[in-house]
Every structure is written in C-alpha cells, then in structure tokens.
Short mmCIF file of C-alpha atoms and ligand atoms in Angstrom, two decimals:
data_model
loop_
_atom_site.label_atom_id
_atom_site.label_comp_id
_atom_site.label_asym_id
_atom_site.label_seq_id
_atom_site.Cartn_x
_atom_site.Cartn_y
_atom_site.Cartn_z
CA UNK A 46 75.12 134.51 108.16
CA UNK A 47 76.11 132.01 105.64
CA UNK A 48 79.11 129.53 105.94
CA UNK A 49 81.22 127.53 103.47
CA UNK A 50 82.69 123.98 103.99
CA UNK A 51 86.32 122.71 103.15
CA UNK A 52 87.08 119.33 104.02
CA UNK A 53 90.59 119.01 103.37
CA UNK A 54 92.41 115.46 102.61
CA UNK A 55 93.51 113.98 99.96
CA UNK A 56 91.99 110.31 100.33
CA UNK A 57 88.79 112.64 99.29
CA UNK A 58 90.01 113.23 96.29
CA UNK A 59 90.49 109.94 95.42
CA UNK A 60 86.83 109.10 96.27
CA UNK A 61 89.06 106.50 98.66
CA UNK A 62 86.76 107.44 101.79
CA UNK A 63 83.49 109.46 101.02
CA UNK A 64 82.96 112.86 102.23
CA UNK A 65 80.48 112.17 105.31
CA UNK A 66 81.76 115.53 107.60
CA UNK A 67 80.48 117.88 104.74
CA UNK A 68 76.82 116.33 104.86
CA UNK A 69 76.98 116.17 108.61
CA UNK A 70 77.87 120.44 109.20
CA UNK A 71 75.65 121.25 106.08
CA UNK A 72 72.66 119.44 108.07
CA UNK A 73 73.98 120.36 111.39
CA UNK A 74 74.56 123.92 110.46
CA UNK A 75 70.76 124.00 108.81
CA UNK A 76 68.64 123.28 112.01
CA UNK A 77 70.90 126.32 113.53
CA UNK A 78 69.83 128.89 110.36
CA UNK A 79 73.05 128.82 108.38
CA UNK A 80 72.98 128.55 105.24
CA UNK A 81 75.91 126.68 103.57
CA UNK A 82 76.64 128.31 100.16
CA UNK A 83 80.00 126.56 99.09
CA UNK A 84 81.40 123.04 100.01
CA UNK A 85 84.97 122.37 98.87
CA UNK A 86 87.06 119.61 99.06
CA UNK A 87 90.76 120.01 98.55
CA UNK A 88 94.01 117.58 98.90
CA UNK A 89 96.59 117.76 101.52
CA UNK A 90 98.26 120.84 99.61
CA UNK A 91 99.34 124.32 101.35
CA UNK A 92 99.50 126.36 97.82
CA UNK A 93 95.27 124.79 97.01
CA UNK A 94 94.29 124.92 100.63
CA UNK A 95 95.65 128.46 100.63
CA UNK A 96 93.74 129.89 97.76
CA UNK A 97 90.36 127.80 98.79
CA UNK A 98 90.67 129.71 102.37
CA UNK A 99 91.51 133.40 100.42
CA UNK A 100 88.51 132.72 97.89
CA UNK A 101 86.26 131.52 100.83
CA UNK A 102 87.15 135.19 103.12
CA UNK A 103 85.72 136.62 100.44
CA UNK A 104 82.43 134.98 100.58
CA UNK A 105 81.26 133.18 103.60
CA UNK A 106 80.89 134.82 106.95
CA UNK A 107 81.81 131.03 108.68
CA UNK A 108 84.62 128.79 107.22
CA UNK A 109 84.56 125.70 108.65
CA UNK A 110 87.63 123.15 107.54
CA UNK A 111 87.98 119.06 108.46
CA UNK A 112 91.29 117.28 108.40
CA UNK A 113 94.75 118.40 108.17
CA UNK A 114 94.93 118.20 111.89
CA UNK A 115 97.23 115.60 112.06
CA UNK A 116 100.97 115.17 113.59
CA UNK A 117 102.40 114.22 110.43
CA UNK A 118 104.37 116.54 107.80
CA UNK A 119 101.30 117.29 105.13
CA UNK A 120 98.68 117.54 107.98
CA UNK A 121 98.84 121.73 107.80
CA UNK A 122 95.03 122.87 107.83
CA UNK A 123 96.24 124.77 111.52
CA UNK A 124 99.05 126.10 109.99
CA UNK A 125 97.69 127.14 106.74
CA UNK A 126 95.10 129.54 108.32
CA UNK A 127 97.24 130.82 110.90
CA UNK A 128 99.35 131.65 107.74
CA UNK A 129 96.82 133.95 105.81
CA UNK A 130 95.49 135.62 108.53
CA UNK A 131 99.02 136.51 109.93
CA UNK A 132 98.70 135.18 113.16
CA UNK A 133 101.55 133.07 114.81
CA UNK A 134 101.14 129.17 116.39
CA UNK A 135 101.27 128.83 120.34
CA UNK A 136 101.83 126.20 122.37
CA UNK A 137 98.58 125.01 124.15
CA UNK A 138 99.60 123.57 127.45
CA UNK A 139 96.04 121.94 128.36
CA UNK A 140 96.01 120.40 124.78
CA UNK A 141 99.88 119.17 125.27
CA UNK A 142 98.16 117.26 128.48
CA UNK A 143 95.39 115.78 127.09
CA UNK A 144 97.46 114.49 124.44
CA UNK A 145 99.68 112.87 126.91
CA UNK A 146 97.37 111.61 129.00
CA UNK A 147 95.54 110.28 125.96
CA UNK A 148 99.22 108.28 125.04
CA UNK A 149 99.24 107.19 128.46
CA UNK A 150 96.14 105.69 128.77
CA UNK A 151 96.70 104.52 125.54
CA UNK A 152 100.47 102.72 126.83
CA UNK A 153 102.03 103.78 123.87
CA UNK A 154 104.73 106.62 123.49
CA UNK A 155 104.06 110.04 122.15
CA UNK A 156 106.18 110.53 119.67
CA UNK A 157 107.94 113.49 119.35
CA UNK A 158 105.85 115.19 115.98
CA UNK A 159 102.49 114.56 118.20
CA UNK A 160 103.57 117.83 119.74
CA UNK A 161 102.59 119.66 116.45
CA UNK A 162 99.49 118.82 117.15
CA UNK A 163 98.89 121.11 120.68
CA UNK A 164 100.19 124.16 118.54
CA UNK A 165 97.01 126.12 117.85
CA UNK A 166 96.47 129.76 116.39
CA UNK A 167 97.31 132.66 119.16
CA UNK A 168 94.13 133.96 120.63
CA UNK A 169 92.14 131.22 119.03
CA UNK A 170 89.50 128.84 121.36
CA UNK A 171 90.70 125.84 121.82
CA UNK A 172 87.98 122.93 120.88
CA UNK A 173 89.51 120.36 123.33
CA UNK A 174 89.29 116.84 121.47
CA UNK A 175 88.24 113.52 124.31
CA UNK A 176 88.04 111.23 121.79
CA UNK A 177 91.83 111.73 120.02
CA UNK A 178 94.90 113.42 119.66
CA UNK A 179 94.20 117.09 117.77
CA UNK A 180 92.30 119.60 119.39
CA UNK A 181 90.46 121.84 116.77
CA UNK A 182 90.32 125.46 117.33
CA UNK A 183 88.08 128.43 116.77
CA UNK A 184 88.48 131.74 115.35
CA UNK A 185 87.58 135.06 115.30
CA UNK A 186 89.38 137.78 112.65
CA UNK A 187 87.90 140.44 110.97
CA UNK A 188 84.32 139.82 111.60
CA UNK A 189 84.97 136.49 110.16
CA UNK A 190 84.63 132.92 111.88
CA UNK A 191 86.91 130.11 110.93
CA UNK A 192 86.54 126.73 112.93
CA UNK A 193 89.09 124.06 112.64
CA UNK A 194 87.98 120.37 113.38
CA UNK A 195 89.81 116.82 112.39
CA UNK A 196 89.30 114.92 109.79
CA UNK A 197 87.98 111.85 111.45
CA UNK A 198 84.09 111.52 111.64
CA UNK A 199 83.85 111.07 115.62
CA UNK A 200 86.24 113.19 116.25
CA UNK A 201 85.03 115.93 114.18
CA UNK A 202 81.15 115.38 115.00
CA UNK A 203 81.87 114.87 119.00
CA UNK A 204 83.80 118.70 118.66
CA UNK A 205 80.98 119.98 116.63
CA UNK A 206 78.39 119.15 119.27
CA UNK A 207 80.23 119.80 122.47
CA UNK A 208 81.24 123.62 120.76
CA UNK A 209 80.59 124.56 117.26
CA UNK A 210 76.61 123.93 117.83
CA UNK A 211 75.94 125.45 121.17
CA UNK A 212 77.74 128.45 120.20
CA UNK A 213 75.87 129.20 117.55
CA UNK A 214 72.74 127.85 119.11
CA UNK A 215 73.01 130.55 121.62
CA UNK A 216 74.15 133.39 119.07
CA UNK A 217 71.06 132.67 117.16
CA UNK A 218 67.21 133.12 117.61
CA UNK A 219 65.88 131.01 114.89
CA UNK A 220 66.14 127.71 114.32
CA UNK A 221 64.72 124.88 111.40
CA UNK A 222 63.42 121.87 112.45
CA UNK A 223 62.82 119.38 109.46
CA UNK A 224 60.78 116.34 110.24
CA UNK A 225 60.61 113.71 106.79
CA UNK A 226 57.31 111.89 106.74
CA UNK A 227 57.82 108.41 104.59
CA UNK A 228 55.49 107.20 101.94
CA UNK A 229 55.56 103.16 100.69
CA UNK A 230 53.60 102.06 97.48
CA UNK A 231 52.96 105.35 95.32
CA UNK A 232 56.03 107.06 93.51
CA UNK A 233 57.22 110.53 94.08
CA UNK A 234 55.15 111.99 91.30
CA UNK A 235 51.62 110.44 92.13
CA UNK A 236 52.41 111.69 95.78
CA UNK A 237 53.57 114.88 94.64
CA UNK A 238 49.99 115.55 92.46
CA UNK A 239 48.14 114.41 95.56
CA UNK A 240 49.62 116.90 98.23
CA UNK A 241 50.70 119.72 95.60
CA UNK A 242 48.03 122.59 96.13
CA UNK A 243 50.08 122.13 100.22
CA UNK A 244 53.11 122.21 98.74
CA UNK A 245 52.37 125.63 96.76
CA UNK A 246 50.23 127.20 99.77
CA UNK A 247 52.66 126.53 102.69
CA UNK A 248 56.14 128.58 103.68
CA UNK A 249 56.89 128.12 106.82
CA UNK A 250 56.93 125.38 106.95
CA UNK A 251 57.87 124.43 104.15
CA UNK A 252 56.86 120.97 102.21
CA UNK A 253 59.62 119.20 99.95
CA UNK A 254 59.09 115.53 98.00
CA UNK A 255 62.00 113.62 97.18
CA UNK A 256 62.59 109.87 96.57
CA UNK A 257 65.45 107.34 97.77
CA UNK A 258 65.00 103.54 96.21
CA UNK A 259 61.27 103.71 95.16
CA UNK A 260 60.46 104.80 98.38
CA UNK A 261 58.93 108.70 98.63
CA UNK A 262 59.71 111.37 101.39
CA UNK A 263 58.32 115.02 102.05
CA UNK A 264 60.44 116.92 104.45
CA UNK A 265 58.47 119.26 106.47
CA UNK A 266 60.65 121.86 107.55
CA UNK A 267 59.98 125.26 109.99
CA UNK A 268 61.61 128.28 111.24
CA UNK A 269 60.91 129.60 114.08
CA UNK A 270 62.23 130.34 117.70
CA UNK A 271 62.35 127.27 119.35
CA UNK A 272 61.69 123.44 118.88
CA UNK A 273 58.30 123.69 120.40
CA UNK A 274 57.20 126.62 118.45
CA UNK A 275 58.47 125.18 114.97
CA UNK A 276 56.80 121.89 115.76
CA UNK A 277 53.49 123.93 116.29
CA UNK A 278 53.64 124.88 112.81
CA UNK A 279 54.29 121.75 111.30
CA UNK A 280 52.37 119.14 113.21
CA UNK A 281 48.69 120.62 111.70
CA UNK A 282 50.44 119.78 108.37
CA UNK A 283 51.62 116.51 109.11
CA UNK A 284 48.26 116.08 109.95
CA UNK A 285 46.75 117.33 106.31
CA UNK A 286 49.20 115.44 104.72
CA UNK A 287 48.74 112.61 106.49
CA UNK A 288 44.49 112.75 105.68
CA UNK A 289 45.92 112.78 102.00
CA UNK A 290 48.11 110.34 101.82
CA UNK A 291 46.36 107.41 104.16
CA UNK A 292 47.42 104.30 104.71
CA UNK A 293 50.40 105.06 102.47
CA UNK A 294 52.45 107.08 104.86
CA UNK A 295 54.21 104.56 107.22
CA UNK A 296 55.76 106.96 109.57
CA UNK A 297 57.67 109.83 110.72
CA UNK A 298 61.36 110.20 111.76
CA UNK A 299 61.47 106.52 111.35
CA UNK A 300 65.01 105.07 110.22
CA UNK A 301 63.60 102.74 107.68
CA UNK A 302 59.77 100.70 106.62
CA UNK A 303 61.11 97.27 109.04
CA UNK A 304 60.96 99.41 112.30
CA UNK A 305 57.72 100.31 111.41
CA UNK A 306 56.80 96.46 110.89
CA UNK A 307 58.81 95.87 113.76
CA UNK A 308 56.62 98.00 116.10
CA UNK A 309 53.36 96.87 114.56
CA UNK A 310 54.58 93.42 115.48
CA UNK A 311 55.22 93.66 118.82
CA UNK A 312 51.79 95.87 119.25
CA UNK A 313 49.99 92.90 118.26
CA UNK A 314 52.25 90.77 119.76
CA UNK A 315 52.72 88.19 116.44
CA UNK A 316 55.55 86.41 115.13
CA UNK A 317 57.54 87.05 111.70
CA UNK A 318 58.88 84.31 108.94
CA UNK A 319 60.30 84.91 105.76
CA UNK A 320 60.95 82.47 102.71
CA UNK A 321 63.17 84.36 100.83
CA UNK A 322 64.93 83.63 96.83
CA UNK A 323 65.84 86.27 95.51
CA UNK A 324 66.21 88.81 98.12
CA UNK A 325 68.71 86.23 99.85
CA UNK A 326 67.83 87.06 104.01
CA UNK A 327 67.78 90.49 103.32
CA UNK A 328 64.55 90.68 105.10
CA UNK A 329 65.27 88.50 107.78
CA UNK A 330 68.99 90.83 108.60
CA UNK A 331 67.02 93.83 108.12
CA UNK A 332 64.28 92.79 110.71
CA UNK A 333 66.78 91.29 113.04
CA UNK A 334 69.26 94.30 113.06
CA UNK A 335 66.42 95.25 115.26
CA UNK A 336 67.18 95.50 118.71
CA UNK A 337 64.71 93.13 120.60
CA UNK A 338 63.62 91.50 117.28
CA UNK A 339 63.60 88.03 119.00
CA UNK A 340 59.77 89.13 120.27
CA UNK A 341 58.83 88.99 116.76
CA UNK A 342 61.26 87.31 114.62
CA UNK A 343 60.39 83.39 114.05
CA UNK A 344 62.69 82.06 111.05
CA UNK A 345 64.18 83.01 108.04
CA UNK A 346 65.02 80.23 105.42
CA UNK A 347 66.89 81.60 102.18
CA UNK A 348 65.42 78.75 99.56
CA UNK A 349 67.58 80.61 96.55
CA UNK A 350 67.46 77.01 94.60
CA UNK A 351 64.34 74.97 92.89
CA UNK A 352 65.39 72.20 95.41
CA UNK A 353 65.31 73.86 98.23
CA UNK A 354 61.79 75.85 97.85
CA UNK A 355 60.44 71.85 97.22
CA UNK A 356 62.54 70.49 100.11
CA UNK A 357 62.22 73.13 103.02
CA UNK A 358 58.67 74.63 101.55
CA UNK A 359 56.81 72.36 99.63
CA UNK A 360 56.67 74.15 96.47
CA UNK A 361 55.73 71.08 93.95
CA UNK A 362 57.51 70.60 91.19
CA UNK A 363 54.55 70.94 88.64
CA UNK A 364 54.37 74.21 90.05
CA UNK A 365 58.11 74.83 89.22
CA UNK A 366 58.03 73.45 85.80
CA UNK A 367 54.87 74.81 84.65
CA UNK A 368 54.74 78.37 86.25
CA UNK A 369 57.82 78.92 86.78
CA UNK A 370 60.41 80.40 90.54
CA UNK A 371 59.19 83.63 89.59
CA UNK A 372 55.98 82.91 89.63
CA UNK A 373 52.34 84.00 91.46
CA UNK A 374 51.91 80.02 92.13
CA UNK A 375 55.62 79.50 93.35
CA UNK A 376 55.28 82.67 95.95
CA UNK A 377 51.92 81.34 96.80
CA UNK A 378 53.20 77.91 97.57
CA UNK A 379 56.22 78.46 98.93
CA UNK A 380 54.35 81.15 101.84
CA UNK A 381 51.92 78.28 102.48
CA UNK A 382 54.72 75.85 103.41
CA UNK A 383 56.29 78.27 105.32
CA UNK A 384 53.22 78.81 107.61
CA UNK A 385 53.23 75.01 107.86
CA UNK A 386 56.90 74.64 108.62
CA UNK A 387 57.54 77.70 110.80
CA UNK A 388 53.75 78.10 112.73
CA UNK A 389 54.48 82.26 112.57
CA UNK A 390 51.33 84.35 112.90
CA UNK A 391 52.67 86.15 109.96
CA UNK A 392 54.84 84.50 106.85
CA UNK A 393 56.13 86.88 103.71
CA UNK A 394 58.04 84.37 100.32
CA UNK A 395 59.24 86.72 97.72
CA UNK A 396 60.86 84.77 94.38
CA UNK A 397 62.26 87.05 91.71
CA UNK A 398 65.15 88.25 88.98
CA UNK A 399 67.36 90.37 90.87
CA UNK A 400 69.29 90.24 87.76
CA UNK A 401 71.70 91.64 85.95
CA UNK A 402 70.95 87.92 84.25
CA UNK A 403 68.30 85.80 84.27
CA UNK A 404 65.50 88.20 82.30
CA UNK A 405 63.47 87.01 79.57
CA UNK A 406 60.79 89.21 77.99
CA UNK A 407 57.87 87.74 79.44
CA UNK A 408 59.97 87.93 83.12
CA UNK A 409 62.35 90.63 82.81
CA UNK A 410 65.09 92.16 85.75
CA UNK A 411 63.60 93.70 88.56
CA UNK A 412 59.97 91.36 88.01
CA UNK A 413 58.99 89.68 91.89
CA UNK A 414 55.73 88.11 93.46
CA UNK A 415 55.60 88.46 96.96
CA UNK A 416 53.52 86.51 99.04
CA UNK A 417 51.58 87.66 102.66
CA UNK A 418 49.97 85.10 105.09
CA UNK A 419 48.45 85.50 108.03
CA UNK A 420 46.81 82.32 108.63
CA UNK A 421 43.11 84.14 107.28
CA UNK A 422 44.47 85.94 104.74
CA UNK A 423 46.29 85.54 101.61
CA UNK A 424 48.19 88.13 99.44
CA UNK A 425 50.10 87.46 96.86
CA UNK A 426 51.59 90.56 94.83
CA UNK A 427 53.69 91.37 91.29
CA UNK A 428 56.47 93.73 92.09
CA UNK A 429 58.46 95.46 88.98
CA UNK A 430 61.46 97.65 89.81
CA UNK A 431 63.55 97.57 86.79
CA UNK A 432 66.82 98.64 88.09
CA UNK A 433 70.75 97.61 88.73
CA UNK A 434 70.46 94.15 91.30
CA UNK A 435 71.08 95.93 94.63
CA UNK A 436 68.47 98.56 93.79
CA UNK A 437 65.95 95.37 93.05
CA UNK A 438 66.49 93.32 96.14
CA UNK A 439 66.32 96.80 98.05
CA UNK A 440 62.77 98.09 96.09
CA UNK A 441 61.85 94.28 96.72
CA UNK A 442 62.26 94.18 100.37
CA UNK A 443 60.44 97.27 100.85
CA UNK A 444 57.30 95.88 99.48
CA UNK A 445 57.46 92.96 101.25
CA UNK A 446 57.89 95.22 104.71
CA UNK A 447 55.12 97.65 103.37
CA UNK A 448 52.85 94.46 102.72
CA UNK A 449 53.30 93.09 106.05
CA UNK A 450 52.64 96.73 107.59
CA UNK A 451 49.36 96.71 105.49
CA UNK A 452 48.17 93.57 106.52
CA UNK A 453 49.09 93.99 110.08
CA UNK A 454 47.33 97.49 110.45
CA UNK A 455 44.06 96.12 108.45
CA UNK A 456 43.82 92.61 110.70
CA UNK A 457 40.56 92.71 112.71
P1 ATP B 1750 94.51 112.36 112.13
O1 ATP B 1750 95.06 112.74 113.46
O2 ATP B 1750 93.75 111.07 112.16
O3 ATP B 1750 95.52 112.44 111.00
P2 ATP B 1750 93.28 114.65 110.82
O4 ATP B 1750 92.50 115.74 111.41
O5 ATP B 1750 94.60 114.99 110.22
O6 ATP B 1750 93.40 113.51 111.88
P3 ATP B 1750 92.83 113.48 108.32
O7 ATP B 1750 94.19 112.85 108.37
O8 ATP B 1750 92.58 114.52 107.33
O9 ATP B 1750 92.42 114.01 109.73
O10 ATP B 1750 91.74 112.34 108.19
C1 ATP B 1750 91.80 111.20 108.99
C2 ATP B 1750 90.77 110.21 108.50
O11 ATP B 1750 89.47 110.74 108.76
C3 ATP B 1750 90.77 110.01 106.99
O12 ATP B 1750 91.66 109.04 106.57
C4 ATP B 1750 89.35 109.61 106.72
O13 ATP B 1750 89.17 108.24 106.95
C5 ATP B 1750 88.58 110.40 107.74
N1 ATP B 1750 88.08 111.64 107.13
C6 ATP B 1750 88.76 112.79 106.92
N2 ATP B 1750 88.00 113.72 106.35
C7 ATP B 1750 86.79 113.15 106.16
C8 ATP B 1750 85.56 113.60 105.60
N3 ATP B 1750 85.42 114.83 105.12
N4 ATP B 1750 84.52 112.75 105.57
C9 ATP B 1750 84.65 111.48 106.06
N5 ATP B 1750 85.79 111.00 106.60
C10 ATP B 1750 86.84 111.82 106.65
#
C-alpha cells in the first residue's frame, strides 16, 4: 500500500508555521511499511482541496489530511471529503460530549459554531480527540482509506498513535526499524569511502550516509516481522560498522554529541567547565539542558571580550596583542585559567570568528582553536567550518563536545 499526505492550511503556505505533521506521518507511516509517494500542502480552499483529494483517489491507496478541522467558516477538510465521496455529515453524539465536557473543564462557553466540529462523515470511525476540540475521523470507500486528523501537532500526533498506527500495525506483517548511528570528526564522504563495499553488499538492512551541520549519520534500516527480528539483522552491522569507523562513532539513537559527553561524565564521575568567546554559552545551555547535568556541570563563563578572557582567565595581554583572541596561545591560556579558577576535572575554551565579520585572510569566518584540559593532559585544536554564523558556533560546539568525548574515553 502506498499513502499520500495533504496538510491543509493556509499559514503553510505562507511558510508562517513549518510543516512538522507531514515529516511526522511520512516517518511514522515508514516503520509501519507505507510508503508515502506524494505530500501536498494546500490553503484553506474547498475548489484546491477538492482537486488535491480527486488527483490523490487516483493514486494513493491511504490519504491522510491535517487541519481544516476547525469550528470556524474556512475550516472544511471534513466537509470537503464527505463532499467527493458523496457521503452526508452526522451528528456524533460522543464527540458533541467530549467537546462539552472539554468547554467545561475548560470554564469557558461553547460557542455555538463548536458544534460543526462533532459533525463527522456517516459510517466513518470516529478518532476521538483528549487533548482538544475536533475529533478526526476515518474512512473506508471504495477500497480506499482516507484519515482525517487536526491541524495542531499534539493533537494530530496523540490521534495518530492512539488509532491511525495500531490499525495499521495490526493490518500489517512487516515493519522497518531504522536505527542512525552518529559519526564526529570525519565528513560524510571520508566515512562514506570507509564503510562503502557495506553499503553496496547489504539490503536488508539497508545502510544510508547523510550529514546534518558537519556532523555524519548512516541510518541502518530493516524489514522484517517484528522489532526483535529486524534488530537481529541490523545489530551484526552496527557492529561492522562500528569496527570501521572506531573511535569516531559516538553513539546510537542518541539525540545529540553532549548526551554522549554527558554520560561519559557521570561514568567517570568528573566535573565540566567551559570558557567560551565565540560560541557565547552555547556549550554550557547545551550541556545543562541535560536533565541531571548538575552531577557534571561546574561553570560556564562567556569571556566574549579581550578584558574579560584577562580578567576572569588570565589570558595575558602579550598573548592578546601578539597572537591574537583567535589564537592557539589565547585558547591555551584561557583553558589553563579556567582549570585554576573553576578546579573542574575537565575544562574546554574555544575563541573564534563566528562571523559574518571579523575575517581576515590569515583568520577567516568559521576559523576556532579549542582547547581540552584535564589536569594531565593538554589539547589544543584548529577548527575551520566556513559557513553562515549559526552553522559556525553549531560545527564549533560539536568539536568541542567530540574533544571532550575523546579525551574522556582515552583517560587511563
Ligand atoms: P483548530 O481547531 O485549532 O482550528 P484545525 O484542525 O482546524 O484545528 P488548523 O486550523 O488547520 O487545524 O491548524 C491549527 C494550527 O495547527 C495551525 O495554526 C498551526 O500552528 C498548526 N498546524 C496546522 N497544520 C500543521 C502542520 N502541517 N504542521 C505543523 N503545524 C501545523
């Protein structure tokens, strides 16, 4: 079976509010076996929503639609489908109860267009909504499916789980299971040339590279009849991949390179401080949106000025004038006085040009040193990641995490 998307609203349009329910079925729908051919977005307009749901009957076995559920005049996804497919709207007394319970609890009045919303296709399944006022609804007509759910993220994802997925869990007896291992300090291609000969030989599962912000992924993805089964198949190739790529694969299934950090941390039971210019306490909020980062987190200082990196960190002012912020003598000093001002088993100083400004030839945008100390052992590094400011601090903050992780894993 193959489905087709069509988020319907007219803030998507716009690019006002970005289309996060088409990226959530597509992935949803792929761990059940469906394969999403078309995604559509269309405004709040009968005549276009009308000849994206005739086109999409031709093609897709599943049409699944977000938004348009609302009580107000140009919310008419409902309406629109019951439309085409001839059917008439009915009155769903459960949903006209949950919808006034909800405006009870809520202790405001229903008002009187809300009761557009408990109209749903006759003979459809109603997808009873907990979390607000439209229900979505399911269904079945001429060997096609259409499903129904609102436009609002929760809503929409908390309807998809408690029905949409289950049903078609049930219906089906395959399913994919992805798992994305994540690779810090060699780019896409370099991993790619190292693991390629796996990437050629294997099909189920199956072994994809991509990159996000200098940092590499493969997704490892399997079909097969159940979790256990499909994580049979993949977990020997982790483990080849793995043997490939060493100490440059940081994890798997992990949200980002600072949990990884984080749990090293805590393992070894040591203490975090960064001295951070041009990254600005991104390291510091990305460690301590941690939960439970106070076991490892000792201090952050943001020493963005000349003054402060001599003030707060020692860095001496020969150092500054003849070297340079961005320097390999400035990071050096400035995670030195950190250690001496903070005590942390581990410190991390990164100075560099997050631009767009500031470049010069010799030190262009996107040019770092990052500095490692552990009290033994002292690692001072030149970054480059010539890209748009945002992109730099990011690429920047990475290394700095993937530095720590290396020194942390190698201590004796
Ligand atoms: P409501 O009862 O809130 O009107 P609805 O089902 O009519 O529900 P819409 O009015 O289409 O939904 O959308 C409500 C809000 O949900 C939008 O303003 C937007 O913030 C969010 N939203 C809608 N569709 C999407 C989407 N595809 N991706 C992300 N957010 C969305």
């Amino acid at each position: 079976v193959n489905a087709e998307i069509i988020c319907v609203g007219t803030e998507l349009l716009l690019g006002d509010v970005v289309n996060t329910n088409s990226s959530y079925i597509s992935k949803e729908l792929s761990k059940l076996g469906i394969n999403v051919y078309f995604t559509t977005v269309v405004g709040d307009n009968v005549a276009r929503l009308e000849a994206c749901l005739n086109l999409a009957r031709t093609r897709s076995d599943i049409i699944i639609t977000t938004g348009g559920l609302g009580p107000t005049v140009d919310d008419l996804t409902k309406e629109t489908v019951a439309e085409i497919l001839g059917i008439q709207m009915v009155l769903d007394e459960k949903a006209l109860e949950m919808m006034t319970s909800f405006f009870d609890k809520l202790g405001r009045p229903m008002s009187p267009n809300n009761r557009k919303q408990a109209f749903v296709p006759e003979g459809s399944v109603v997808l009873y909504n907990d979390l607000g006022t439209a229900p979505g609804c399911m269904i079945m007509h001429e060997e096609k499916t259409y499903i129904i759910l609102p436009g609002p993220p929760r809503e929409m994802r908390h309807l998809f789980e408690k029905y949409v997925y289950p049903y078609y869990s049930k219906l089906s007896n395959e399913i994919i299971v992805s798992h994305v291992m994540r690779v810090m300090g060699i780019g896409e291609s370099s991993m790619e040339a190292k693991v390629k000969d796996l990437i050629d030989a294997y099909e189920n599962p199956t072994i994809a590279p991509y990159a996000v912000s200098g940092e590499s992924y493969l997704r490892i993805t399997a079909k097969a009849h159940s979790k256990g089964e499909a994580d049979k198949l993949i977990i020997p190739v982790l483990d080849k991949l793995k043997e490939r790529l060493g100490i440059s694969v940081y994890g798997i299934d992990i949200p980002a390179i600072e949990h990884c950090v984080f749990n090293c941390l805590n393992l070894s039971e040591k203490k975090i401080a960064f001295a951070e210019s041009c990254t600005g306490g991104l390291l510091a909020k990305r460690m301590t949106d941690i939960p439970g980062s106070s076991e490892v987190f000792n201090m952050g200082l943001v020493t963005y000025s000349n003054e402060a990196k001599m003030k707060l960190l020692g860095v001496k002012k020969d150092t500054l004038d003849k070297f340079g912020a961005v320097s390999y003598e400035t990071a050096k000093e400035m995670v030195l006085g950190l250690s001496h001002v903070s005590g942390a088993d581990i410190c991390v100083s990164v100075t560099g040009i997050a631009g767009p400004g500031g470049g010069t030839e010799e030190k262009p945008v996107g040019l770092a040193y990052i500095g490692v100390y552990d009290g033994r052992r002292l690692w001072i590094k030149r970054s480059f990641w010539p890209k748009e400011r945002e992109q730099v601090r990011l690429f920047t903050a990475n290394m700095a995490f993937d530095m720590v992780r290396k020194m942390l894993i190698t201590a004796r």
